[in-house]
Amino acid sequence: MSHLIDQPIHILGAGGIGAVLAWGLAREGYSVILVETHPQKVAEGQKQGVTIDGLGSQPVPFVAFEEWTPPEEGFILLCTKTYDNPAVFASLPDDAFLVPVQNGYDPELEKRNHAGEGIASFVSECERDRPITRITRPGSLHLGGRRPITAAEREDLKSLAEALAKSQLFPVEFVADVRPYKATKLMYNAAISPLAAAAGVDNGELLTDSLAKQLFFGMLRENYAILRHAGIPLARIGPFHPDTVSIILRTPGLPHFMAMFFRPSLRGTYCSMAPDIPVGRTEIEAYNGHLIRLAGDFPCPLNRAAFDLVEKVTREKLKPQREHLQYLADHLPAGVLN
């Protein structure tokens, strides 16, 4: 019987996640092909391979997306931004063994029948023009089914998880159902990304600046409430389960006390939306847009305000700055932050 892990692994998108996955697989001897749209990044990759800062380079074949032909057999790891998905889907056969490792929820991706997905909680920042990345915050990769899967699909996904774990760049956990991890990642991303990206600050500033902290904690509370109202199961990513995070956020004084311990690990790390603001394309639809759609009639004033702010900043080509957070706070309904 043919095993997918024995076929070349095609990774679409040489960004922070895709570059790290490619590096780890290549180092362990797996056949990897990186597919990228950025011409300069492709040219650099063809010369130098993919590099993780401090760990060196691995030779990996690079192919321009417009010249790429989907394989008849083998894993296709989707590591692009969600706004690039339509172009990918247009070229994929329906039976492709697609394994997305993305942030956020793309409605078109949700309609597909792929077996599994991966959710990365480590933070990796890749240069825009070169496949050189650095892991700025440790974390895990959860990989598993996103629907009831067959025994063969389970075997293939588990073999991929085992292959990704060999490099020991991050812990890899194979889970029966990856959807609670995806929802939990959204809870955090949709609180961090719009605030940090619009303000032009690192993630640690959300636990330092008084107004940023107030907005960040408020968004975490609202995101949790939306997901619970919708009956979406959640899972533990990091030290606490979202249920525990909710208790912390509702305990007077405790969030500000806990912030002191998390601030150092977030300092110098940037959300994936930060480099997208200047080019005018973000994943806000896949983050806060998804939560707004999920909420329906359930109140979500912070998500609506954050969504509108990011749209305004990108549409009007405004420079990211802290004043945008004050603008957001000033345009919230009375009592939202109390």
Short mmCIF file of C-alpha atoms in Angstrom, two decimals:
data_model
loop_
_atom_site.label_atom_id
_atom_site.label_comp_id
_atom_site.label_asym_id
_atom_site.label_seq_id
_atom_site.Cartn_x
_atom_site.Cartn_y
_atom_site.Cartn_z
CA MET A 1 0.00 0.00 0.00
CA SER A 2 1.28 3.46 -0.92
CA HIS A 3 1.91 5.86 1.94
CA LEU A 4 1.50 9.59 1.37
CA ILE A 5 4.45 10.38 3.62
CA ASP A 6 6.70 8.62 1.09
CA GLN A 7 5.65 11.08 -1.64
CA PRO A 8 7.02 14.63 -2.04
CA ILE A 9 5.32 17.01 0.41
CA HIS A 10 4.17 20.19 -1.30
CA ILE A 11 4.02 23.23 1.00
CA LEU A 12 2.11 26.22 -0.33
CA GLY A 13 3.37 29.48 1.14
CA ALA A 14 6.91 30.18 2.34
CA GLY A 15 5.84 32.40 5.22
CA GLY A 16 6.52 31.95 8.92
CA ILE A 17 4.68 28.63 9.26
CA GLY A 18 5.45 27.15 5.84
CA ALA A 19 9.16 27.93 6.04
CA VAL A 20 9.53 26.28 9.45
CA LEU A 21 7.60 23.16 8.43
CA ALA A 22 9.66 22.85 5.24
CA TRP A 23 12.94 23.29 7.12
CA GLY A 24 12.08 20.64 9.69
CA LEU A 25 10.88 18.07 7.17
CA ALA A 26 13.86 18.64 4.87
CA ARG A 27 16.33 18.24 7.72
CA GLU A 28 14.83 14.85 8.53
CA GLY A 29 15.23 13.68 4.95
CA TYR A 30 11.70 14.08 3.62
CA SER A 31 11.17 15.26 0.06
CA VAL A 32 9.73 18.79 0.23
CA ILE A 33 8.70 21.29 -2.44
CA LEU A 34 7.98 24.90 -1.43
CA VAL A 35 5.51 26.79 -3.60
CA GLU A 36 5.49 30.59 -3.37
CA THR A 37 3.99 33.56 -5.25
CA HIS A 38 6.64 36.15 -4.40
CA PRO A 39 9.20 36.13 -7.27
CA GLN A 40 12.12 37.40 -5.19
CA LYS A 41 11.47 34.90 -2.41
CA VAL A 42 11.36 32.10 -5.01
CA ALA A 43 14.64 33.28 -6.55
CA GLU A 44 16.34 33.49 -3.15
CA GLY A 45 14.99 30.10 -2.15
CA GLN A 46 16.26 28.48 -5.32
CA LYS A 47 19.72 29.78 -4.46
CA GLN A 48 19.86 29.38 -0.69
CA GLY A 49 17.04 27.05 0.34
CA VAL A 50 15.09 27.89 3.50
CA THR A 51 16.76 29.27 6.64
CA ILE A 52 15.82 29.40 10.30
CA ASP A 53 17.76 32.10 12.09
CA GLY A 54 20.36 30.52 14.36
CA LEU A 55 19.83 27.00 13.00
CA GLY A 56 21.14 27.31 9.44
CA SER A 57 19.74 26.50 6.01
CA GLN A 58 18.19 23.45 4.39
CA PRO A 59 18.17 22.92 0.62
CA VAL A 60 14.53 22.86 -0.49
CA PRO A 61 13.30 23.13 -4.10
CA PHE A 62 11.26 26.30 -4.69
CA VAL A 63 8.58 26.56 -7.39
CA ALA A 64 6.67 29.67 -8.45
CA PHE A 65 2.95 29.18 -7.83
CA GLU A 66 2.00 29.99 -11.43
CA GLU A 67 4.32 27.18 -12.59
CA TRP A 68 3.19 24.64 -9.99
CA THR A 69 1.25 21.51 -10.88
CA PRO A 70 -0.61 19.84 -7.97
CA PRO A 71 0.64 16.29 -7.36
CA GLU A 72 -1.59 13.33 -8.13
CA GLU A 73 -0.59 11.84 -4.78
CA GLY A 74 0.96 13.31 -1.65
CA PHE A 75 0.33 15.83 1.09
CA ILE A 76 -0.34 19.45 0.19
CA LEU A 77 0.22 21.66 3.24
CA LEU A 78 -1.68 24.91 2.82
CA CYS A 79 0.31 27.59 4.67
CA THR A 80 -0.78 30.67 2.72
CA LYS A 81 -2.73 33.60 4.12
CA THR A 82 -6.46 32.88 3.85
CA TYR A 83 -6.95 35.71 1.34
CA ASP A 84 -4.75 33.73 -1.09
CA ASN A 85 -6.91 30.62 -0.84
CA PRO A 86 -9.16 31.28 -3.87
CA ALA A 87 -6.22 31.08 -6.28
CA VAL A 88 -5.09 27.83 -4.65
CA PHE A 89 -8.53 26.24 -4.71
CA ALA A 90 -8.92 27.10 -8.40
CA SER A 91 -5.94 24.88 -9.20
CA LEU A 92 -6.64 21.98 -6.80
CA PRO A 93 -8.48 18.79 -7.69
CA ASP A 94 -11.28 17.89 -5.28
CA ASP A 95 -9.49 14.75 -4.11
CA ALA A 96 -6.21 16.47 -3.19
CA PHE A 97 -4.97 15.49 0.30
CA LEU A 98 -5.01 19.05 1.59
CA VAL A 99 -3.78 19.81 5.12
CA PRO A 100 -4.24 23.51 5.94
CA VAL A 101 -2.00 25.00 8.61
CA GLN A 102 -3.45 28.50 8.68
CA ASN A 103 -4.90 31.08 11.03
CA GLY A 104 -8.57 32.03 10.99
CA TYR A 105 -11.62 30.66 9.21
CA ASP A 106 -12.09 30.87 5.46
CA PRO A 107 -15.72 30.08 4.52
CA GLU A 108 -14.63 28.48 1.24
CA LEU A 109 -12.09 26.28 3.01
CA GLU A 110 -14.76 25.21 5.51
CA LYS A 111 -16.88 23.92 2.60
CA ARG A 112 -14.15 21.55 1.42
CA ASN A 113 -14.08 17.92 2.52
CA HIS A 114 -10.42 17.68 3.53
CA ALA A 115 -9.72 15.27 6.35
CA GLY A 116 -7.53 17.26 8.71
CA GLU A 117 -5.80 20.48 9.61
CA GLY A 118 -2.91 21.71 11.70
CA ILE A 119 -2.97 24.53 14.24
CA ALA A 120 0.36 26.17 15.08
CA SER A 121 0.74 28.06 18.34
CA PHE A 122 4.45 28.81 17.88
CA VAL A 123 5.28 32.22 16.42
CA SER A 124 7.59 32.40 13.41
CA GLU A 125 8.35 35.57 11.46
CA CYS A 126 9.62 35.22 7.90
CA GLU A 127 11.22 37.99 5.88
CA ARG A 128 8.97 39.27 3.11
CA ASP A 129 11.50 38.92 0.26
CA ARG A 130 13.63 36.00 1.47
CA PRO A 131 12.82 32.56 2.94
CA ILE A 132 14.61 33.39 6.16
CA THR A 133 12.54 33.01 9.30
CA ARG A 134 13.03 33.11 13.05
CA ILE A 135 10.96 31.44 15.73
CA THR A 136 10.15 34.28 18.11
CA ARG A 137 7.92 32.40 20.55
CA PRO A 138 7.81 28.68 21.33
CA GLY A 139 4.59 26.77 20.96
CA SER A 140 3.09 23.56 19.64
CA LEU A 141 1.52 22.13 16.52
CA HIS A 142 -1.77 20.27 16.93
CA LEU A 143 -2.70 18.13 13.95
CA GLY A 144 -5.79 15.99 13.52
CA GLY A 145 -9.17 15.40 11.92
CA ARG A 146 -11.66 18.17 11.22
CA ARG A 147 -14.48 15.71 10.42
CA PRO A 148 -15.02 11.97 10.98
CA ILE A 149 -12.06 10.37 9.21
CA THR A 150 -11.36 6.93 7.80
CA ALA A 151 -8.70 4.60 9.17
CA ALA A 152 -6.54 5.32 6.12
CA GLU A 153 -6.89 9.10 6.56
CA ARG A 154 -6.01 8.75 10.23
CA GLU A 155 -2.91 6.72 9.34
CA ASP A 156 -1.79 9.33 6.81
CA LEU A 157 -2.38 12.29 9.14
CA LYS A 158 -0.62 10.52 12.00
CA SER A 159 2.37 9.76 9.77
CA LEU A 160 2.56 13.46 8.89
CA ALA A 161 2.44 14.43 12.57
CA GLU A 162 5.22 11.96 13.35
CA ALA A 163 7.34 13.32 10.50
CA LEU A 164 6.87 16.91 11.66
CA ALA A 165 7.79 15.96 15.23
CA LYS A 166 11.18 14.50 14.30
CA SER A 167 12.97 17.85 13.96
CA GLN A 168 11.97 18.76 17.55
CA LEU A 169 11.52 22.40 16.56
CA PHE A 170 8.24 22.34 18.49
CA PRO A 171 6.05 19.70 20.17
CA VAL A 172 3.61 18.02 17.76
CA GLU A 173 0.43 16.45 19.10
CA PHE A 174 -1.86 14.29 16.99
CA VAL A 175 -5.45 14.85 18.16
CA ALA A 176 -8.70 13.12 17.24
CA ASP A 177 -10.49 16.44 16.62
CA VAL A 178 -8.51 19.55 15.74
CA ARG A 179 -11.52 21.89 15.64
CA PRO A 180 -11.47 22.90 19.34
CA TYR A 181 -7.82 23.93 18.92
CA LYS A 182 -8.67 25.96 15.84
CA ALA A 183 -11.44 27.78 17.72
CA THR A 184 -9.17 28.49 20.67
CA LYS A 185 -6.44 29.86 18.40
CA LEU A 186 -9.06 32.15 16.85
CA MET A 187 -10.10 33.39 20.29
CA TYR A 188 -6.56 34.65 20.86
CA ASN A 189 -5.69 35.74 17.31
CA ALA A 190 -8.84 37.80 16.90
CA ALA A 191 -7.98 39.68 20.10
CA ILE A 192 -4.28 40.21 19.41
CA SER A 193 -4.05 40.85 15.67
CA PRO A 194 -6.40 43.78 15.00
CA LEU A 195 -5.18 45.71 18.03
CA ALA A 196 -1.44 45.11 17.60
CA ALA A 197 -1.52 45.53 13.81
CA ALA A 198 -3.55 48.75 13.83
CA ALA A 199 -1.44 50.23 16.63
CA GLY A 200 1.86 49.14 15.06
CA VAL A 201 3.13 47.59 18.31
CA ASP A 202 4.53 44.22 19.33
CA ASN A 203 2.29 41.75 21.11
CA GLY A 204 3.86 42.52 24.47
CA GLU A 205 2.54 46.08 24.29
CA LEU A 206 -0.99 44.69 24.63
CA LEU A 207 -0.04 43.71 28.18
CA THR A 208 1.85 46.95 28.90
CA ASP A 209 -0.08 49.96 27.62
CA SER A 210 -3.12 50.72 29.79
CA LEU A 211 -5.63 51.28 26.98
CA ALA A 212 -4.27 48.39 24.90
CA LYS A 213 -4.64 46.10 27.93
CA GLN A 214 -8.21 47.21 28.50
CA LEU A 215 -9.13 46.57 24.87
CA PHE A 216 -7.24 43.27 24.72
CA PHE A 217 -8.87 41.85 27.85
CA GLY A 218 -12.25 43.08 26.61
CA MET A 219 -11.80 41.35 23.27
CA LEU A 220 -10.73 38.09 24.91
CA ARG A 221 -13.88 38.17 27.06
CA GLU A 222 -16.08 38.91 24.05
CA ASN A 223 -14.45 36.26 21.85
CA TYR A 224 -14.88 33.63 24.54
CA ALA A 225 -18.52 34.64 25.02
CA ILE A 226 -19.24 34.40 21.28
CA LEU A 227 -17.68 30.95 20.97
CA ARG A 228 -19.46 29.63 24.06
CA HIS A 229 -22.79 31.15 22.93
CA ALA A 230 -22.37 29.35 19.60
CA GLY A 231 -21.65 26.06 21.39
CA ILE A 232 -18.16 25.74 19.90
CA PRO A 233 -15.90 23.33 21.85
CA LEU A 234 -12.57 24.80 22.96
CA ALA A 235 -9.25 23.21 23.91
CA ARG A 236 -6.19 24.13 25.91
CA ILE A 237 -3.41 25.88 24.00
CA GLY A 238 -0.65 27.11 26.28
CA PRO A 239 -0.84 27.05 30.06
CA PHE A 240 -4.60 27.54 30.50
CA HIS A 241 -7.85 26.24 29.03
CA PRO A 242 -10.08 29.07 27.74
CA ASP A 243 -12.53 28.35 30.58
CA THR A 244 -9.75 29.19 33.04
CA VAL A 245 -8.78 32.26 31.02
CA SER A 246 -12.39 33.43 31.27
CA ILE A 247 -12.35 33.06 35.06
CA ILE A 248 -9.07 35.00 35.26
CA LEU A 249 -10.50 37.80 33.10
CA ARG A 250 -13.59 38.08 35.34
CA THR A 251 -11.60 38.19 38.59
CA PRO A 252 -10.87 41.80 39.65
CA GLY A 253 -7.16 42.63 39.53
CA LEU A 254 -6.06 39.17 38.42
CA PRO A 255 -5.66 39.90 34.67
CA HIS A 256 -3.30 42.80 35.38
CA PHE A 257 -1.32 40.68 37.85
CA MET A 258 -1.03 37.78 35.38
CA ALA A 259 0.01 40.16 32.59
CA MET A 260 3.35 40.73 34.33
CA PHE A 261 4.28 37.06 33.83
CA PHE A 262 3.22 36.83 30.16
CA ARG A 263 4.58 40.19 29.04
CA PRO A 264 8.25 39.11 28.65
CA SER A 265 7.44 36.17 26.35
CA LEU A 266 5.34 38.38 24.07
CA ARG A 267 7.81 41.25 23.86
CA GLY A 268 9.44 41.43 20.43
CA THR A 269 6.87 39.15 18.79
CA TYR A 270 4.54 40.51 16.13
CA CYS A 271 1.18 39.27 14.91
CA SER A 272 0.91 37.87 11.38
CA MET A 273 -1.39 40.75 10.40
CA ALA A 274 1.27 43.40 11.08
CA PRO A 275 3.11 43.11 7.73
CA ASP A 276 -0.22 42.97 5.86
CA ILE A 277 -1.43 46.41 6.96
CA PRO A 278 0.97 48.37 4.69
CA VAL A 279 0.02 46.32 1.61
CA GLY A 280 -3.71 46.71 2.27
CA ARG A 281 -4.71 43.02 2.49
CA THR A 282 -5.36 41.40 5.86
CA GLU A 283 -7.02 38.31 7.29
CA ILE A 284 -9.53 40.38 9.28
CA GLU A 285 -12.41 38.61 7.48
CA ALA A 286 -11.08 35.23 8.62
CA TYR A 287 -10.60 36.44 12.21
CA ASN A 288 -13.09 38.99 13.48
CA GLY A 289 -15.31 38.67 10.42
CA HIS A 290 -15.83 35.00 11.26
CA LEU A 291 -16.66 35.81 14.90
CA ILE A 292 -19.14 38.48 13.82
CA ARG A 293 -20.87 36.01 11.50
CA LEU A 294 -20.81 33.37 14.23
CA ALA A 295 -22.30 35.78 16.78
CA GLY A 296 -25.36 36.60 14.69
CA ASP A 297 -27.62 38.62 17.00
CA PHE A 298 -25.32 38.07 19.99
CA PRO A 299 -23.67 41.39 20.97
CA CYS A 300 -20.10 41.75 19.68
CA PRO A 301 -19.35 45.50 19.72
CA LEU A 302 -15.59 45.10 20.14
CA ASN A 303 -15.27 42.75 17.20
CA ARG A 304 -17.35 45.04 15.01
CA ALA A 305 -15.28 48.05 16.05
CA ALA A 306 -11.96 46.21 15.54
CA PHE A 307 -13.09 44.95 12.13
CA ASP A 308 -14.11 48.45 11.05
CA LEU A 309 -10.85 49.94 12.36
CA VAL A 310 -8.62 47.54 10.40
CA GLU A 311 -10.73 48.10 7.29
CA LYS A 312 -10.40 51.86 7.73
CA VAL A 313 -6.63 51.74 8.28
CA THR A 314 -6.04 49.58 5.21
CA ARG A 315 -8.57 51.35 2.98
CA GLU A 316 -7.25 54.83 3.77
CA LYS A 317 -3.61 53.65 3.84
CA LEU A 318 -3.14 55.05 7.35
CA LYS A 319 0.08 54.51 9.25
CA PRO A 320 -0.31 52.07 12.18
CA GLN A 321 -0.15 54.02 15.44
CA ARG A 322 -1.41 53.86 19.02
CA GLU A 323 -3.90 56.67 18.34
CA HIS A 324 -5.99 54.16 16.39
CA LEU A 325 -6.69 52.31 19.66
CA GLN A 326 -8.01 55.52 21.18
CA TYR A 327 -10.17 56.01 18.09
CA LEU A 328 -11.56 52.49 18.57
CA ALA A 329 -12.29 53.08 22.26
CA ASP A 330 -13.95 56.43 21.54
CA HIS A 331 -16.32 54.84 19.03
CA LEU A 332 -17.50 51.98 21.23
CA PRO A 333 -21.02 51.99 22.70
CA ALA A 334 -21.15 53.33 26.25
CA GLY A 335 -20.21 50.82 28.94
CA VAL A 336 -18.54 48.22 26.71
CA LEU A 337 -15.16 48.50 28.44
CA ASN A 338 -16.56 48.77 31.96
#
